[in-house]
PDB file of C-alpha atoms in Angstrom:
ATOM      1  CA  UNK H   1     -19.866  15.184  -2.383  1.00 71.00           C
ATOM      2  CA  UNK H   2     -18.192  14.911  -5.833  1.00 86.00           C
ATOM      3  CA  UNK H   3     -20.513  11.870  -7.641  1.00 93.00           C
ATOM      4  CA  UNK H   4     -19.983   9.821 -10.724  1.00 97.00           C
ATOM      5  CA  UNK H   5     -22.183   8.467 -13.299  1.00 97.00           C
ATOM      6  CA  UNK H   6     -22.223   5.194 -15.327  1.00 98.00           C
ATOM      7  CA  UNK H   7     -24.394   5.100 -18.222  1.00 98.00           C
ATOM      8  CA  UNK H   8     -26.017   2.477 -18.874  1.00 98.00           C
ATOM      9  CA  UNK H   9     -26.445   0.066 -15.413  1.00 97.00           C
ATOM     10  CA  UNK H  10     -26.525  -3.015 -16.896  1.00 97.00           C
ATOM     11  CA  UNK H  11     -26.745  -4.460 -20.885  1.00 97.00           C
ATOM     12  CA  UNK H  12     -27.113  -7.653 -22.370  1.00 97.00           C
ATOM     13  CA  UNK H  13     -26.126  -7.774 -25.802  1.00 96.00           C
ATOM     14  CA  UNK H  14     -25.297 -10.621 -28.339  1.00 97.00           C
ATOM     15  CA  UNK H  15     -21.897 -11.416 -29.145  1.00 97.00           C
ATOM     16  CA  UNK H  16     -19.944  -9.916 -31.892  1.00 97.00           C
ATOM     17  CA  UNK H  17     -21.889  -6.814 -31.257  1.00 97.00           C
ATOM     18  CA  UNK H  18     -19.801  -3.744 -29.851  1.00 97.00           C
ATOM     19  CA  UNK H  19     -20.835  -1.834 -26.555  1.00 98.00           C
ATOM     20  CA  UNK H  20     -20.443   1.267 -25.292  1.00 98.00           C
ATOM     21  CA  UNK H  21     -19.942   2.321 -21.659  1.00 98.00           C
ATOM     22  CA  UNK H  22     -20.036   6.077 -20.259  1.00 97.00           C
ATOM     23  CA  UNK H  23     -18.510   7.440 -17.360  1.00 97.00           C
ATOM     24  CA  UNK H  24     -19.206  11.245 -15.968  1.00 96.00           C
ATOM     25  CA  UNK H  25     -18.272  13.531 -13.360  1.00 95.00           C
ATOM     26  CA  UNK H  26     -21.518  15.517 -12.288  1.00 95.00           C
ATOM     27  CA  UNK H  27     -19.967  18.091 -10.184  1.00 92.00           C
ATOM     28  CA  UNK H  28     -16.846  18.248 -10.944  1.00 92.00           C
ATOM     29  CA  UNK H  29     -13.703  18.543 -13.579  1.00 92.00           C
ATOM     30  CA  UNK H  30     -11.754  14.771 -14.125  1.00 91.00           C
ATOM     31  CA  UNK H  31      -8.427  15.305 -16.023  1.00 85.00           C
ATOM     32  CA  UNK H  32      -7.708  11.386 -14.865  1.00 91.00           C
ATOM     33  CA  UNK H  33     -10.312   8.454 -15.205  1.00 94.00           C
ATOM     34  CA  UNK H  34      -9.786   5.048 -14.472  1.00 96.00           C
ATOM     35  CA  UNK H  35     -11.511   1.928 -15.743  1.00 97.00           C
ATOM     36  CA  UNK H  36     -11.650  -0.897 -13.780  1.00 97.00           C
ATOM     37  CA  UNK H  37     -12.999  -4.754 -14.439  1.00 97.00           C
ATOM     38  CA  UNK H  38     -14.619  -6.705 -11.455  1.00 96.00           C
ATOM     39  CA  UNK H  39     -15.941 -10.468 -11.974  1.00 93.00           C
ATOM     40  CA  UNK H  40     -17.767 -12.138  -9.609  1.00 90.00           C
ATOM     41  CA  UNK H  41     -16.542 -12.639  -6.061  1.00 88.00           C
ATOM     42  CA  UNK H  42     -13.386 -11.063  -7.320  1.00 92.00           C
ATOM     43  CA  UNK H  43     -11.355  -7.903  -6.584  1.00 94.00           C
ATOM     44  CA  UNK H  44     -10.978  -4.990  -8.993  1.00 95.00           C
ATOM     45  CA  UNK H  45      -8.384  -4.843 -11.679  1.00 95.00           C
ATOM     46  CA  UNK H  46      -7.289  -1.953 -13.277  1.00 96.00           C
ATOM     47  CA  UNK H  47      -7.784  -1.917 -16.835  1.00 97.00           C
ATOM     48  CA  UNK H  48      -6.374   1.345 -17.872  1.00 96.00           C
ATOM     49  CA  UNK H  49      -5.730   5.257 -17.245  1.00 94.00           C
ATOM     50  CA  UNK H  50      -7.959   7.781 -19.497  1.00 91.00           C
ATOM     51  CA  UNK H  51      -6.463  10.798 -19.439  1.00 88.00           C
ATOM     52  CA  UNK H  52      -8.375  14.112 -21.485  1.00 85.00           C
ATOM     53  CA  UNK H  53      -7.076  14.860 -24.639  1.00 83.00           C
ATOM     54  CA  UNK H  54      -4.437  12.666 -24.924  1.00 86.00           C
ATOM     55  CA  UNK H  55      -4.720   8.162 -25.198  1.00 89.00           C
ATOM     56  CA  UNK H  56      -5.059   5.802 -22.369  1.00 93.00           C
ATOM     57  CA  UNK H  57      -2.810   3.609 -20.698  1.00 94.00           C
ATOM     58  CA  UNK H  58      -3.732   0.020 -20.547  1.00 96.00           C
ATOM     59  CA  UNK H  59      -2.200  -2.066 -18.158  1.00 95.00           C
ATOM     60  CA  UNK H  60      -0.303  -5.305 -19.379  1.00 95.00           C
ATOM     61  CA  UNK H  61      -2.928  -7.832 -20.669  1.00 95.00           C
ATOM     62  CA  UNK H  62      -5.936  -5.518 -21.467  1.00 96.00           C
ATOM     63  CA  UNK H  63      -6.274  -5.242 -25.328  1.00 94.00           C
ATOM     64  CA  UNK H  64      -6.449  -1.719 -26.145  1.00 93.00           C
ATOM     65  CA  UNK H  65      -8.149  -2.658 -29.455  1.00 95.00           C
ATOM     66  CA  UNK H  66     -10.987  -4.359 -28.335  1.00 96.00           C
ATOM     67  CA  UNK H  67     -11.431  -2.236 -24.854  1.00 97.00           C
ATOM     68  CA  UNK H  68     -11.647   1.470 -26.884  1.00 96.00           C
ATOM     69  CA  UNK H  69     -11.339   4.692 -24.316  1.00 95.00           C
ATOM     70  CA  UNK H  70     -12.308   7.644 -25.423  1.00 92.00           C
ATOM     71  CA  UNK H  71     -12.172  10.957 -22.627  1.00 90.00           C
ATOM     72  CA  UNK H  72     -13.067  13.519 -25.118  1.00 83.00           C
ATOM     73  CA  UNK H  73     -14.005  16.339 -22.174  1.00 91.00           C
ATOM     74  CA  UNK H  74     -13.127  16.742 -18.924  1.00 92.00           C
ATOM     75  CA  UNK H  75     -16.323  15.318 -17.992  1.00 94.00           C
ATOM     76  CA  UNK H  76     -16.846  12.333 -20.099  1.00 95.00           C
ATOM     77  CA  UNK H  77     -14.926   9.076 -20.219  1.00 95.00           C
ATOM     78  CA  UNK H  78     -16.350   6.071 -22.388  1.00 96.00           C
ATOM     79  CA  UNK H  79     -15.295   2.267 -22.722  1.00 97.00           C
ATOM     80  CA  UNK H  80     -15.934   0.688 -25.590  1.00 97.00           C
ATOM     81  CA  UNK H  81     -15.951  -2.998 -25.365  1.00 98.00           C
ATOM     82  CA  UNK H  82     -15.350  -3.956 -29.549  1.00 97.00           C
ATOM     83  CA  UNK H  83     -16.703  -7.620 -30.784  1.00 97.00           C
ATOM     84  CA  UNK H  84     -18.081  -8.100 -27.400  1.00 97.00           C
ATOM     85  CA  UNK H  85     -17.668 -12.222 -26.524  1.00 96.00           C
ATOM     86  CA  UNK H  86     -19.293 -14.359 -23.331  1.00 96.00           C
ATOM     87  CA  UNK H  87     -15.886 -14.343 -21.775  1.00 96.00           C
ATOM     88  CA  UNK H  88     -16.201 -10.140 -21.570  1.00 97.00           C
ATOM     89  CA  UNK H  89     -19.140 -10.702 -19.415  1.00 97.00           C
ATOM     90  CA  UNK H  90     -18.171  -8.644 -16.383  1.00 97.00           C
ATOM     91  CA  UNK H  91     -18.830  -5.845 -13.707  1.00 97.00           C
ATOM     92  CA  UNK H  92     -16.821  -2.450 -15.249  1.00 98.00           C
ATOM     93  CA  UNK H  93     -16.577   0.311 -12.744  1.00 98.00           C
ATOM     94  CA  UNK H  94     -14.674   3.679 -13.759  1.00 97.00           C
ATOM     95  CA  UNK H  95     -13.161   6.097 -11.013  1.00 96.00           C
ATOM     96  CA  UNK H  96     -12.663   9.735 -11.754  1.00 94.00           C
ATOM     97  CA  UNK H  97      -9.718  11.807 -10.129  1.00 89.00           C
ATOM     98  CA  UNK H  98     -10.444  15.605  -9.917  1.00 87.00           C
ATOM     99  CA  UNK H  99      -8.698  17.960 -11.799  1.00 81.00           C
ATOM    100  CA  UNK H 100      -5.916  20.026 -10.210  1.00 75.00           C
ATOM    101  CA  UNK H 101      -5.380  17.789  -7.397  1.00 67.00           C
ATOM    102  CA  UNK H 102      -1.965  16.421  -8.697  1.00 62.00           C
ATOM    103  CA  UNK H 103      -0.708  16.066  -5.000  1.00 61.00           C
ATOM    104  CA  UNK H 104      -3.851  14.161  -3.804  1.00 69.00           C
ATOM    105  CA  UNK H 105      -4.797  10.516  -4.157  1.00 78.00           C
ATOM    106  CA  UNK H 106      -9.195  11.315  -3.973  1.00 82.00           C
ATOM    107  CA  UNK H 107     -10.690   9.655  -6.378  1.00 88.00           C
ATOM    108  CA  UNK H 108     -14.246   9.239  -6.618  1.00 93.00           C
ATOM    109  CA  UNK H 109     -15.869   5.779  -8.153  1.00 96.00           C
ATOM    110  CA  UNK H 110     -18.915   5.169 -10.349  1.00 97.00           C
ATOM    111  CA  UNK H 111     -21.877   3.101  -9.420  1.00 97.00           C
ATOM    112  CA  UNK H 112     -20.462   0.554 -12.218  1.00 97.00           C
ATOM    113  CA  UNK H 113     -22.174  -1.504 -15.499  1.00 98.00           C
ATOM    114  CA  UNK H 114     -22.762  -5.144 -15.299  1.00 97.00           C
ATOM    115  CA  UNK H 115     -22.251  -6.651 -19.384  1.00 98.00           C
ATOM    116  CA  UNK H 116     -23.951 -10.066 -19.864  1.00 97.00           C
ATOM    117  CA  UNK H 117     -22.978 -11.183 -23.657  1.00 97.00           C
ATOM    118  CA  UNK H 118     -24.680 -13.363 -24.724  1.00 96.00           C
TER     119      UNK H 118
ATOM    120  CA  UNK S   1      -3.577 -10.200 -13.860  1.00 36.00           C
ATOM    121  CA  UNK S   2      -6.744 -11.368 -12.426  1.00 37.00           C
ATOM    122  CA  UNK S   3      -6.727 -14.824 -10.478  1.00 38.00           C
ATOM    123  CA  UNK S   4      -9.396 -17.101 -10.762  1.00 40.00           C
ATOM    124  CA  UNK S   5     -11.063 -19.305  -9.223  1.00 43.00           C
ATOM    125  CA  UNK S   6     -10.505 -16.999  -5.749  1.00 55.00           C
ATOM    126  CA  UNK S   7     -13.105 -17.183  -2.992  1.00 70.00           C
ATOM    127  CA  UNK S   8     -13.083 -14.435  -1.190  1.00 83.00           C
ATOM    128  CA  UNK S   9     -12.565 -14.630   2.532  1.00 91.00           C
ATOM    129  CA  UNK S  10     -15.383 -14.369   5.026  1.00 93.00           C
ATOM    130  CA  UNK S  11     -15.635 -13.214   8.235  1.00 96.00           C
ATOM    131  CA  UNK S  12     -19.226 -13.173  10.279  1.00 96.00           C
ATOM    132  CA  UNK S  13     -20.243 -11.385  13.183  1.00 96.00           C
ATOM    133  CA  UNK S  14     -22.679 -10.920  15.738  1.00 97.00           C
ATOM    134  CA  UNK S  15     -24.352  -7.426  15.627  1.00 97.00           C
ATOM    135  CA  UNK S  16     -23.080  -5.170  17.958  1.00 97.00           C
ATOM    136  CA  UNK S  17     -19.542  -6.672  17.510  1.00 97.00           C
ATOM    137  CA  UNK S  18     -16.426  -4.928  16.729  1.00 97.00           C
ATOM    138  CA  UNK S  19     -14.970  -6.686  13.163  1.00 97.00           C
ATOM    139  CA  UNK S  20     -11.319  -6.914  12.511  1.00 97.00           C
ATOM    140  CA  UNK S  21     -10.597  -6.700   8.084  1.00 97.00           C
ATOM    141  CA  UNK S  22      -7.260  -7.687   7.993  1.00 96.00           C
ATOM    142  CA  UNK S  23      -5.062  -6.903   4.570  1.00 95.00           C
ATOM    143  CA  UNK S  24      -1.892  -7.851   2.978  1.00 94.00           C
ATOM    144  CA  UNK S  25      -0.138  -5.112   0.769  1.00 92.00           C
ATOM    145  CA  UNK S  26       2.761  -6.613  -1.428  1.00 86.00           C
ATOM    146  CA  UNK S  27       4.545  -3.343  -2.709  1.00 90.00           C
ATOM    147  CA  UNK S  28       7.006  -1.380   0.113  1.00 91.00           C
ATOM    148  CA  UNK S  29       7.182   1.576  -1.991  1.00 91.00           C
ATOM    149  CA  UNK S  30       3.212   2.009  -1.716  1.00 92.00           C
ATOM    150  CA  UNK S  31       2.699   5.601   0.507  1.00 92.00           C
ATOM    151  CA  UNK S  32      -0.954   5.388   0.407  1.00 93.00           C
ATOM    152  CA  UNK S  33      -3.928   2.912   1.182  1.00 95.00           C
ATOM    153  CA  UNK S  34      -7.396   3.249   1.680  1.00 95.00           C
ATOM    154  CA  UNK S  35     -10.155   0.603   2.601  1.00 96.00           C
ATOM    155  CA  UNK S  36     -13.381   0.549   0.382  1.00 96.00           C
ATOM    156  CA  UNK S  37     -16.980  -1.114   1.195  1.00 97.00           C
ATOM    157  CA  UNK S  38     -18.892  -2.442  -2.042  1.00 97.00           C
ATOM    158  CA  UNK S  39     -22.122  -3.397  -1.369  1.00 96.00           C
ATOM    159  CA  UNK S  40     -23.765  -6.515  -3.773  1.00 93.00           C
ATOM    160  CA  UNK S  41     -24.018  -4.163  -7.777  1.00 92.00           C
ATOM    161  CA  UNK S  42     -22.572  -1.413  -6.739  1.00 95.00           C
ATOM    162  CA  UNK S  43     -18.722   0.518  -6.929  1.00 95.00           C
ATOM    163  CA  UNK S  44     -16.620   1.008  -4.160  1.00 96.00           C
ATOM    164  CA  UNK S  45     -17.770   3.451  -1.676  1.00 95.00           C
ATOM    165  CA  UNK S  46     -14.358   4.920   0.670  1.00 93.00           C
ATOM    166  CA  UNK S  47     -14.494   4.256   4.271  1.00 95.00           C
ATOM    167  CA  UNK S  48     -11.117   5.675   5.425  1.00 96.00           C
ATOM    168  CA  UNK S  49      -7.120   6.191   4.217  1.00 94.00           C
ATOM    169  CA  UNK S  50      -3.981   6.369   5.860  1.00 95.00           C
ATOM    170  CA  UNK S  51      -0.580   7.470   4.757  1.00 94.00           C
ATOM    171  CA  UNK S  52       2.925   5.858   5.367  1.00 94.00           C
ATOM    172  CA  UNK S  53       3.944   8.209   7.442  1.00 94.00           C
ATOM    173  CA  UNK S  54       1.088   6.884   9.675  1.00 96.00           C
ATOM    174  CA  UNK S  55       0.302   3.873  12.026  1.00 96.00           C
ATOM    175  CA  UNK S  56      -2.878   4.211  13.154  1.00 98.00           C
ATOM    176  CA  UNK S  57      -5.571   6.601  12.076  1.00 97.00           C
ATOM    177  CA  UNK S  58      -9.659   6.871  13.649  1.00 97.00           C
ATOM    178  CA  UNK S  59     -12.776   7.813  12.001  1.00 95.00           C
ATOM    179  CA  UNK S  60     -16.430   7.208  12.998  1.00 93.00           C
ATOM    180  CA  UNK S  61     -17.070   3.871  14.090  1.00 96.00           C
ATOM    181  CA  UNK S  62     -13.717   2.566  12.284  1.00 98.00           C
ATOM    182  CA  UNK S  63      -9.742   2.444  12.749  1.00 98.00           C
ATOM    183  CA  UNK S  64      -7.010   1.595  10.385  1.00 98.00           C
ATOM    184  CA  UNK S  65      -3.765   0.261  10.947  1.00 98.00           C
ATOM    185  CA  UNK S  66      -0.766   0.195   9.033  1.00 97.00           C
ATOM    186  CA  UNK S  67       2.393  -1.890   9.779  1.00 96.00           C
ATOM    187  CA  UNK S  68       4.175  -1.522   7.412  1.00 94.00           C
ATOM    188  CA  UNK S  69       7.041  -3.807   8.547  1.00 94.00           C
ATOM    189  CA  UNK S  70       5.530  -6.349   7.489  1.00 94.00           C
ATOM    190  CA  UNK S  71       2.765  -4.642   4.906  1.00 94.00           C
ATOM    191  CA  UNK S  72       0.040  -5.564   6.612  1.00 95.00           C
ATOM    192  CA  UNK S  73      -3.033  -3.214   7.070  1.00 96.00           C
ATOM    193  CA  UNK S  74      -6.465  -3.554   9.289  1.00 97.00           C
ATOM    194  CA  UNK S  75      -9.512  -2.348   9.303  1.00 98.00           C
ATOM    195  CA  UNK S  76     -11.603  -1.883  12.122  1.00 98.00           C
ATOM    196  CA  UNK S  77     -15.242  -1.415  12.998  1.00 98.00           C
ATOM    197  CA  UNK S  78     -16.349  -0.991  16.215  1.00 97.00           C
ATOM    198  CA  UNK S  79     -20.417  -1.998  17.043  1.00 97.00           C
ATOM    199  CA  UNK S  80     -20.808  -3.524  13.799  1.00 97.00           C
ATOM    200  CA  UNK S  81     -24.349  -2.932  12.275  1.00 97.00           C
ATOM    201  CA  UNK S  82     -26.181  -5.108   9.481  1.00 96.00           C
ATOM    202  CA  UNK S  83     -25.708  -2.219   7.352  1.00 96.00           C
ATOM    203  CA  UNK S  84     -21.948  -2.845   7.391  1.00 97.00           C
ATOM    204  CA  UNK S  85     -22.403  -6.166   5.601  1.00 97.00           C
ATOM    205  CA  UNK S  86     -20.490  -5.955   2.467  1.00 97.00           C
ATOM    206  CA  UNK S  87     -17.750  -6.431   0.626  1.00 97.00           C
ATOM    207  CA  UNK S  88     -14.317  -4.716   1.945  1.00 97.00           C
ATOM    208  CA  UNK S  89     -11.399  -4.275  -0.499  1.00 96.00           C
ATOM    209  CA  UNK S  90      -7.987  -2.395   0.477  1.00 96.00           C
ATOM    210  CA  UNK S  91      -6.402  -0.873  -1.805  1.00 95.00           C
ATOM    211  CA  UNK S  92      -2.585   0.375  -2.442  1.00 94.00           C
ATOM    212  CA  UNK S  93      -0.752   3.307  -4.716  1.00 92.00           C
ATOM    213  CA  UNK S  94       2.277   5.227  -4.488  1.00 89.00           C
ATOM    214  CA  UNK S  95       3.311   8.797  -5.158  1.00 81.00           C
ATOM    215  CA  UNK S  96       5.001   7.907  -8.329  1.00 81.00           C
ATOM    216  CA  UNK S  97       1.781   5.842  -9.647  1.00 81.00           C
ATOM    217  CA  UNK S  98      -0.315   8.908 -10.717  1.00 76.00           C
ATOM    218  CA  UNK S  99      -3.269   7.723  -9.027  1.00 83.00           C
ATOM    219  CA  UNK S 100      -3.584   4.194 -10.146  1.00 91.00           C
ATOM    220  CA  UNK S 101      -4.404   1.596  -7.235  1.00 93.00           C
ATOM    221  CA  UNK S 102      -4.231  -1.888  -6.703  1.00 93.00           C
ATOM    222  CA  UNK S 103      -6.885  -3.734  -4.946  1.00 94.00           C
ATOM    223  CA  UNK S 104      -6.354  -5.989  -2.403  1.00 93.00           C
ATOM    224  CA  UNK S 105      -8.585  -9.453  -2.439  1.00 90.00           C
ATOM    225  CA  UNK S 106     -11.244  -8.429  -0.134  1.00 94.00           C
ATOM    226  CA  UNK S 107     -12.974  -9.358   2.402  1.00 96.00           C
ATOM    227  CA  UNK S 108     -16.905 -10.427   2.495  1.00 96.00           C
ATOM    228  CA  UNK S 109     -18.337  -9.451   6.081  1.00 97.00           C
ATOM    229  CA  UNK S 110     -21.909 -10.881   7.207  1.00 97.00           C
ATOM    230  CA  UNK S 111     -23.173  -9.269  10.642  1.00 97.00           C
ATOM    231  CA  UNK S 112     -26.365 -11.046  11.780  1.00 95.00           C
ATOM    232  CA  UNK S 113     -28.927  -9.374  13.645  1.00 91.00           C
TER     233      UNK S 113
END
């Protein structure tokens, strides 16, 4: 089956300091990935739409200048979570919709990255 | 936005039983769910989806239902095993949403041996 990857599993960095969160598609070609924030004991919450060559979406609430998306490739997705803070502390999980299925809802998830700042 | 300060419900069972995951969707225009497991560190693993156009549909071991009357939706597991302790989340989009979904609150089920 089509699998994701998050890279790294978990950090722990100090705050102030800026982090950097990857999402890929092994086997397969995303034009659509989708970053999501879990806390504990919580559901997910959509944080915004990545779409290849072209800016994210952020849903209402989610500062787009301190939570930086790049999806340079059709492969690669990355979060950057700018002048990280305790209160960004959280479980991110990214999803990855394949390309050319426009007319389907599949959508495969990543394995997710749990940020402890410190 | 997020809510905090939410528990999420529980629900325990015996091993062997069947486990009802019940869900409350809040959009009518919403044409598509699906019902994730999460296991404790890990993303959302699909379990099975139904359409609108759909009441009721079966895979191994579990059964959806949709009513969407009054936008409720169910999960069911028949014979639960202590490998189907987890997390269970529904989750809602639309046509018109380009893929994005909303998750539901979720449910934590405990089967004991």
């Amino acid at each position: 089956g089509a699998v994701v990857s998050q890279h790294p599993s978990w950090v722990i960095c100090k705050s102030g300091t800026s982090v950097k969160i990857e999402c890929r598609s092994l086997d397969f070609q995303a034009t659509t990935m989708f970053w999501y924030r879990q806390f504990p004991k919580q559901s997910l919450m959509l944080m915004a739409t990545s779409n290849e060559g072209s800016k994210a979406t952020y849903e209402q609430g989610v500062e787009k200048d301190k939570f930086l998306i790049n999806h340079a490739s059709l492969t690669l997705s990355t979060l950057t979570v700018t002048s990280a803070h305790p209160e960004d502390s959280s479980f991110y999980i990214c999803s990855a919709r394949p390309a050319g299925t426009s007319g389907s809802y599949t959508q495969y998830f990543g394995p997710g990255t749990r940020l402890t700042v410190l | 936005g997020e809510s905090v300060g939410l528990h999420l419900p529980t629900l325990s069972v015996q091993e062997g039983d069947n486990s009802i995951i019940n869900c409350a969707y809040s959009n009518s225009a919403s044409d598509y769910f699906i019902w994730y497991k999460q296991e404790s560190g890990k993303g959302p693993q699909f379990i099975i989806d139904i359409r609108s156009n759909m009441d009721k549909r079966q895979g191994q071991r579990v059964t959806v239902l949709l009513n969407k009357t009054v936008k409720h939706l169910s999960l069911q597991i028949a014979a639960t095993q202590p490998g189907d302790s987890a997390v269970y989340f529904c989750a809602e989009t639309r046509s018109t949403s380009y893929g994005k979904l909303t998750f539901g609150q979720g449910t934590i089920l405990t089967v004991h041996p």
